PDB file of C-alpha atoms in Angstrom:
ATOM      1  CA  MET A 467     -69.714  -0.431 -72.583  1.00 46.00           C
ATOM      2  CA  LYS A 468     -67.606  -3.220 -74.012  1.00 43.00           C
ATOM      3  CA  ALA A 469     -65.495  -0.673 -75.506  1.00 44.00           C
ATOM      4  CA  GLY A 470     -64.362   0.497 -72.366  1.00 44.00           C
ATOM      5  CA  ILE A 471     -64.146  -3.022 -70.378  1.00 40.00           C
ATOM      6  CA  LEU A 472     -62.025  -3.384 -73.926  1.00 35.00           C
ATOM      7  CA  SER A 473     -59.466  -0.322 -73.175  1.00 38.00           C
ATOM      8  CA  SER A 474     -59.193  -1.141 -69.332  1.00 38.00           C
ATOM      9  CA  LEU A 475     -57.619  -4.589 -70.339  1.00 33.00           C
ATOM     10  CA  LEU A 476     -55.873  -2.344 -72.918  1.00 34.00           C
ATOM     11  CA  LEU A 477     -54.563  -0.479 -70.368  1.00 33.00           C
ATOM     12  CA  ALA A 478     -53.671  -2.835 -67.275  1.00 36.00           C
ATOM     13  CA  SER A 479     -51.931  -5.256 -69.524  1.00 36.00           C
ATOM     14  CA  THR A 480     -49.779  -2.308 -70.945  1.00 32.00           C
ATOM     15  CA  MET A 481     -49.202  -1.477 -67.675  1.00 34.00           C
ATOM     16  CA  LEU A 482     -47.559  -4.894 -66.400  1.00 36.00           C
ATOM     17  CA  CYS A 483     -45.393  -4.852 -69.219  1.00 36.00           C
ATOM     18  CA  THR A 484     -44.036  -1.927 -68.132  1.00 32.00           C
ATOM     19  CA  LEU A 485     -43.452  -2.567 -64.556  1.00 32.00           C
ATOM     20  CA  PRO A 486     -39.471  -3.983 -64.058  1.00 41.00           C
ATOM     21  CA  CYS A 487     -39.238  -7.028 -65.563  1.00 46.00           C
ATOM     22  CA  TYR A 488     -36.233  -9.806 -63.489  1.00 58.00           C
ATOM     23  CA  ALA A 489     -34.130 -11.688 -65.773  1.00 70.00           C
ATOM     24  CA  GLN A 490     -34.393 -15.292 -64.977  1.00 90.00           C
ATOM     25  CA  PHE A 491     -32.942 -18.263 -67.148  1.00 94.00           C
ATOM     26  CA  ASP A 492     -32.366 -21.694 -66.836  1.00 95.00           C
ATOM     27  CA  ILE A 493     -29.915 -23.383 -69.280  1.00 96.00           C
ATOM     28  CA  ALA A 494     -29.620 -26.798 -69.652  1.00 95.00           C
ATOM     29  CA  GLY A 495     -26.276 -28.371 -71.432  1.00 96.00           C
ATOM     30  CA  GLU A 496     -24.415 -32.069 -71.055  1.00 96.00           C
ATOM     31  CA  GLY A 497     -21.446 -33.229 -71.358  1.00 96.00           C
ATOM     32  CA  LYS A 498     -19.157 -36.191 -71.584  1.00 97.00           C
ATOM     33  CA  VAL A 499     -15.145 -36.015 -70.822  1.00 97.00           C
ATOM     34  CA  GLN A 500     -12.412 -38.324 -71.779  1.00 97.00           C
ATOM     35  CA  LEU A 501     -10.271 -39.399 -69.244  1.00 96.00           C
ATOM     36  CA  ALA A 502      -6.998 -39.577 -69.042  1.00 94.00           C
ATOM     37  CA  LYS A 503      -6.241 -42.162 -66.620  1.00 94.00           C
ATOM     38  CA  GLY A 504      -9.086 -44.518 -69.622  1.00 94.00           C
ATOM     39  CA  GLY A 505     -13.526 -44.010 -69.586  1.00 95.00           C
ATOM     40  CA  GLU A 506     -15.549 -41.471 -69.849  1.00 96.00           C
ATOM     41  CA  GLN A 507     -17.808 -39.766 -67.810  1.00 96.00           C
ATOM     42  CA  GLU A 508     -20.683 -37.675 -68.671  1.00 95.00           C
ATOM     43  CA  PHE A 509     -21.690 -34.636 -67.060  1.00 94.00           C
ATOM     44  CA  ASP A 510     -24.528 -31.677 -66.917  1.00 94.00           C
ATOM     45  CA  PHE A 511     -23.122 -28.191 -66.906  1.00 95.00           C
ATOM     46  CA  GLY A 512     -25.095 -25.148 -67.787  1.00 95.00           C
ATOM     47  CA  PHE A 513     -26.567 -21.809 -66.538  1.00 96.00           C
ATOM     48  CA  SER A 514     -29.502 -20.679 -64.071  1.00 95.00           C
ATOM     49  CA  TYR A 515     -29.830 -17.043 -62.844  1.00 95.00           C
ATOM     50  CA  PHE A 516     -33.483 -17.000 -60.728  1.00 92.00           C
ATOM     51  CA  ARG A 517     -34.308 -14.516 -57.378  1.00 86.00           C
ATOM     52  CA  GLN A 518     -34.003 -17.053 -54.869  1.00 82.00           C
ATOM     53  CA  ASP A 519     -35.313 -15.913 -50.612  1.00 81.00           C
ATOM     54  CA  GLY A 520     -34.702 -12.204 -51.927  1.00 81.00           C
ATOM     55  CA  SER A 521     -31.474 -12.121 -53.263  1.00 86.00           C
ATOM     56  CA  TYR A 522     -30.184 -14.027 -56.701  1.00 91.00           C
ATOM     57  CA  ARG A 523     -28.356 -16.894 -57.315  1.00 93.00           C
ATOM     58  CA  PHE A 524     -26.186 -17.620 -60.858  1.00 94.00           C
ATOM     59  CA  ILE A 525     -25.883 -21.334 -61.116  1.00 94.00           C
ATOM     60  CA  VAL A 526     -22.651 -22.441 -63.051  1.00 94.00           C
ATOM     61  CA  GLY A 527     -22.084 -26.205 -64.096  1.00 92.00           C
ATOM     62  CA  ARG A 528     -21.856 -27.490 -59.683  1.00 89.00           C
ATOM     63  CA  HIS A 529     -21.366 -24.225 -58.547  1.00 90.00           C
ATOM     64  CA  SER A 530     -23.569 -21.632 -57.422  1.00 91.00           C
ATOM     65  CA  VAL A 531     -22.959 -18.101 -56.017  1.00 92.00           C
ATOM     66  CA  SER A 532     -24.709 -15.224 -55.066  1.00 91.00           C
ATOM     67  CA  VAL A 533     -25.085 -12.080 -57.315  1.00 91.00           C
ATOM     68  CA  HIS A 534     -26.617  -8.784 -57.590  1.00 88.00           C
ATOM     69  CA  THR A 535     -27.298  -8.595 -61.258  1.00 89.00           C
ATOM     70  CA  VAL A 536     -27.107 -10.744 -64.650  1.00 91.00           C
ATOM     71  CA  PRO A 537     -23.153 -11.853 -65.023  1.00 93.00           C
ATOM     72  CA  GLN A 538     -22.019  -9.990 -68.007  1.00 95.00           C
ATOM     73  CA  LYS A 539     -19.733 -13.785 -68.894  1.00 95.00           C
ATOM     74  CA  TYR A 540     -18.467 -15.902 -67.297  1.00 96.00           C
ATOM     75  CA  SER A 541     -15.267 -17.933 -68.412  1.00 96.00           C
ATOM     76  CA  LEU A 542     -14.997 -21.455 -69.130  1.00 96.00           C
ATOM     77  CA  ALA A 543     -11.287 -22.223 -68.297  1.00 95.00           C
ATOM     78  CA  LEU A 544      -8.976 -24.800 -69.840  1.00 95.00           C
ATOM     79  CA  ILE A 545      -5.238 -25.233 -68.633  1.00 93.00           C
ATOM     80  CA  LEU A 546      -3.017 -27.831 -71.203  1.00 90.00           C
ATOM     81  CA  GLN A 547      -0.417 -30.081 -68.946  1.00 88.00           C
ATOM     82  CA  ASP A 548       2.444 -31.392 -70.391  1.00 83.00           C
ATOM     83  CA  ASP A 549       0.850 -31.298 -74.197  1.00 80.00           C
ATOM     84  CA  LYS A 550      -1.020 -34.568 -73.516  1.00 87.00           C
ATOM     85  CA  HIS A 551      -3.903 -33.749 -70.889  1.00 91.00           C
ATOM     86  CA  VAL A 552      -5.971 -30.773 -70.803  1.00 93.00           C
ATOM     87  CA  TRP A 553      -7.573 -30.066 -67.093  1.00 94.00           C
ATOM     88  CA  VAL A 554     -11.544 -28.582 -67.273  1.00 95.00           C
ATOM     89  CA  PRO A 555     -11.867 -28.076 -63.476  1.00 93.00           C
ATOM     90  CA  ASP A 556     -15.873 -26.884 -63.779  1.00 93.00           C
ATOM     91  CA  PHE A 557     -16.382 -30.121 -65.256  1.00 95.00           C
ATOM     92  CA  VAL A 558     -13.936 -32.743 -63.411  1.00 93.00           C
ATOM     93  CA  ASN A 559     -11.223 -32.621 -60.768  1.00 92.00           C
ATOM     94  CA  GLU A 560      -8.577 -34.366 -63.106  1.00 94.00           C
ATOM     95  CA  PRO A 561      -7.326 -34.886 -66.457  1.00 95.00           C
ATOM     96  CA  LEU A 562      -8.541 -34.814 -70.236  1.00 95.00           C
ATOM     97  CA  THR A 563      -7.843 -36.367 -73.611  1.00 94.00           C
ATOM     98  CA  GLY A 564     -11.115 -34.553 -74.736  1.00 96.00           C
ATOM     99  CA  PHE A 565     -14.457 -33.580 -74.062  1.00 97.00           C
ATOM    100  CA  GLU A 566     -18.181 -32.630 -75.583  1.00 98.00           C
ATOM    101  CA  LEU A 567     -19.757 -30.106 -74.327  1.00 97.00           C
ATOM    102  CA  GLN A 568     -23.985 -29.102 -75.499  1.00 97.00           C
ATOM    103  CA  ILE A 569     -25.432 -26.047 -74.949  1.00 96.00           C
ATOM    104  CA  GLU A 570     -28.471 -24.671 -76.208  1.00 94.00           C
ATOM    105  CA  ASP A 571     -27.433 -24.241 -79.887  1.00 94.00           C
ATOM    106  CA  TYR A 572     -23.422 -24.000 -79.489  1.00 97.00           C
ATOM    107  CA  LYS A 573     -21.467 -26.955 -79.468  1.00 97.00           C
ATOM    108  CA  LEU A 574     -17.678 -27.608 -78.085  1.00 97.00           C
ATOM    109  CA  LYS A 575     -15.682 -30.291 -78.663  1.00 97.00           C
ATOM    110  CA  LEU A 576     -12.092 -31.005 -77.754  1.00 96.00           C
ATOM    111  CA  TYR A 577      -9.357 -33.618 -79.100  1.00 94.00           C
ATOM    112  CA  GLN A 578      -5.915 -34.728 -79.220  1.00 90.00           C
ATOM    113  CA  GLN A 579      -4.557 -34.425 -83.008  1.00 83.00           C
ATOM    114  CA  PRO A 580      -1.673 -37.393 -82.765  1.00 74.00           C
ATOM    115  CA  ALA A 581       1.540 -36.436 -82.583  1.00 66.00           C
ATOM    116  CA  VAL A 582       3.829 -35.924 -85.705  1.00 60.00           C
ATOM    117  CA  ASP A 583       7.521 -36.090 -86.808  1.00 57.00           C
ATOM    118  CA  ASN A 584       8.173 -36.790 -82.992  1.00 57.00           C
ATOM    119  CA  GLN A 585       6.487 -33.160 -82.214  1.00 59.00           C
ATOM    120  CA  PRO A 586       3.410 -33.061 -79.698  1.00 58.00           C
ATOM    121  CA  GLY A 587       0.151 -33.519 -80.568  1.00 60.00           C
ATOM    122  CA  VAL A 588      -1.837 -30.740 -80.741  1.00 82.00           C
ATOM    123  CA  PHE A 589      -4.881 -30.119 -79.090  1.00 91.00           C
ATOM    124  CA  ILE A 590      -8.398 -29.056 -81.380  1.00 92.00           C
ATOM    125  CA  LEU A 591     -11.219 -26.935 -79.612  1.00 95.00           C
ATOM    126  CA  GLN A 592     -14.311 -27.737 -82.346  1.00 95.00           C
ATOM    127  CA  PHE A 593     -16.833 -24.518 -81.715  1.00 96.00           C
ATOM    128  CA  ASN A 594     -19.638 -25.420 -83.914  1.00 95.00           C
ATOM    129  CA  ASP A 595     -18.539 -25.319 -87.792  1.00 91.00           C
ATOM    130  CA  GLU A 596     -14.755 -23.611 -86.525  1.00 94.00           C
ATOM    131  CA  ASN A 597     -11.473 -25.347 -85.135  1.00 93.00           C
ATOM    132  CA  PHE A 598      -9.044 -23.558 -82.670  1.00 93.00           C
ATOM    133  CA  GLN A 599      -5.658 -25.246 -82.361  1.00 89.00           C
ATOM    134  CA  PHE A 600      -4.693 -25.391 -78.105  1.00 83.00           C
ATOM    135  CA  SER A 601      -0.949 -26.099 -78.006  1.00 78.00           C
ATOM    136  CA  ARG A 602       0.076 -23.907 -74.748  1.00 76.00           C
ATOM    137  CA  GLY A 603      -0.957 -21.880 -71.785  1.00 74.00           C
ATOM    138  CA  PRO A 604      -4.133 -21.679 -71.038  1.00 87.00           C
ATOM    139  CA  GLY A 605      -7.501 -21.092 -73.312  1.00 92.00           C
ATOM    140  CA  GLN A 606     -11.047 -20.300 -72.072  1.00 95.00           C
ATOM    141  CA  VAL A 607     -14.390 -20.448 -73.422  1.00 97.00           C
ATOM    142  CA  ASN A 608     -16.042 -16.884 -72.404  1.00 97.00           C
ATOM    143  CA  PHE A 609     -20.040 -17.659 -72.236  1.00 97.00           C
ATOM    144  CA  TYR A 610     -21.236 -13.554 -72.280  1.00 97.00           C
ATOM    145  CA  PHE A 611     -24.950 -12.982 -71.034  1.00 95.00           C
ATOM    146  CA  ASN A 612     -27.977 -10.705 -71.595  1.00 93.00           C
ATOM    147  CA  GLU A 613     -31.423 -10.484 -69.596  1.00 88.00           C
ATOM    148  CA  GLN A 614     -32.679 -13.496 -71.420  1.00 92.00           C
ATOM    149  CA  GLY A 615     -29.344 -15.796 -71.293  1.00 94.00           C
ATOM    150  CA  ILE A 616     -26.853 -16.792 -73.279  1.00 96.00           C
ATOM    151  CA  LYS A 617     -25.862 -13.382 -76.192  1.00 96.00           C
ATOM    152  CA  GLU A 618     -22.506 -15.073 -77.247  1.00 96.00           C
ATOM    153  CA  VAL A 619     -19.975 -17.058 -77.070  1.00 97.00           C
ATOM    154  CA  ARG A 620     -16.141 -16.235 -77.687  1.00 96.00           C
ATOM    155  CA  VAL A 621     -12.926 -18.748 -77.910  1.00 95.00           C
ATOM    156  CA  GLU A 622     -10.206 -17.188 -76.870  1.00 93.00           C
ATOM    157  CA  GLY A 623      -6.469 -18.195 -75.988  1.00 89.00           C
ATOM    158  CA  MET A 624      -6.268 -20.754 -79.178  1.00 88.00           C
ATOM    159  CA  PHE A 625      -5.580 -19.812 -82.914  1.00 84.00           C
ATOM    160  CA  LYS A 626      -7.364 -20.476 -85.841  1.00 80.00           C
ATOM    161  CA  PRO A 627      -4.558 -22.452 -87.695  1.00 73.00           C
ATOM    162  CA  LYS A 628      -4.149 -21.567 -91.663  1.00 69.00           C
ATOM    163  CA  ARG A 629      -5.933 -23.450 -94.467  1.00 60.00           C
TER     164      ARG A 629
END
């Protein structure tokens, strides 16, 4: 009799595991920006994907949108202005001289190297242990997702300096 109950429980748990699962995640992130006008400002920036009122919501920082499936990726845009400032509209709507962001195991830090020989300074984006130069055009930090959350992060539009 105990074997029959155990078999039934095992079958029921197997059936539960084979039912379609819906991805949901909530990834907290926090950071700090250095404003071009001076001073610093802290901010929250994370990703959430969950079911709400019969549809799915994808939240990035302070923005929210209805979606049908887990988004494939999200691009964080970095826009260079006059070689002196960077705009990151997802963080704050004003020019920056740098920022730091920690989200899961990913750490991003943007800072400006001092000018050398009358050349404008170059921005450096430090992504975990890698450095990327950011001195022209827009740059992107692309967050790729799977059903569990962030699958991968790639920096694009910037180049690695030669050592």
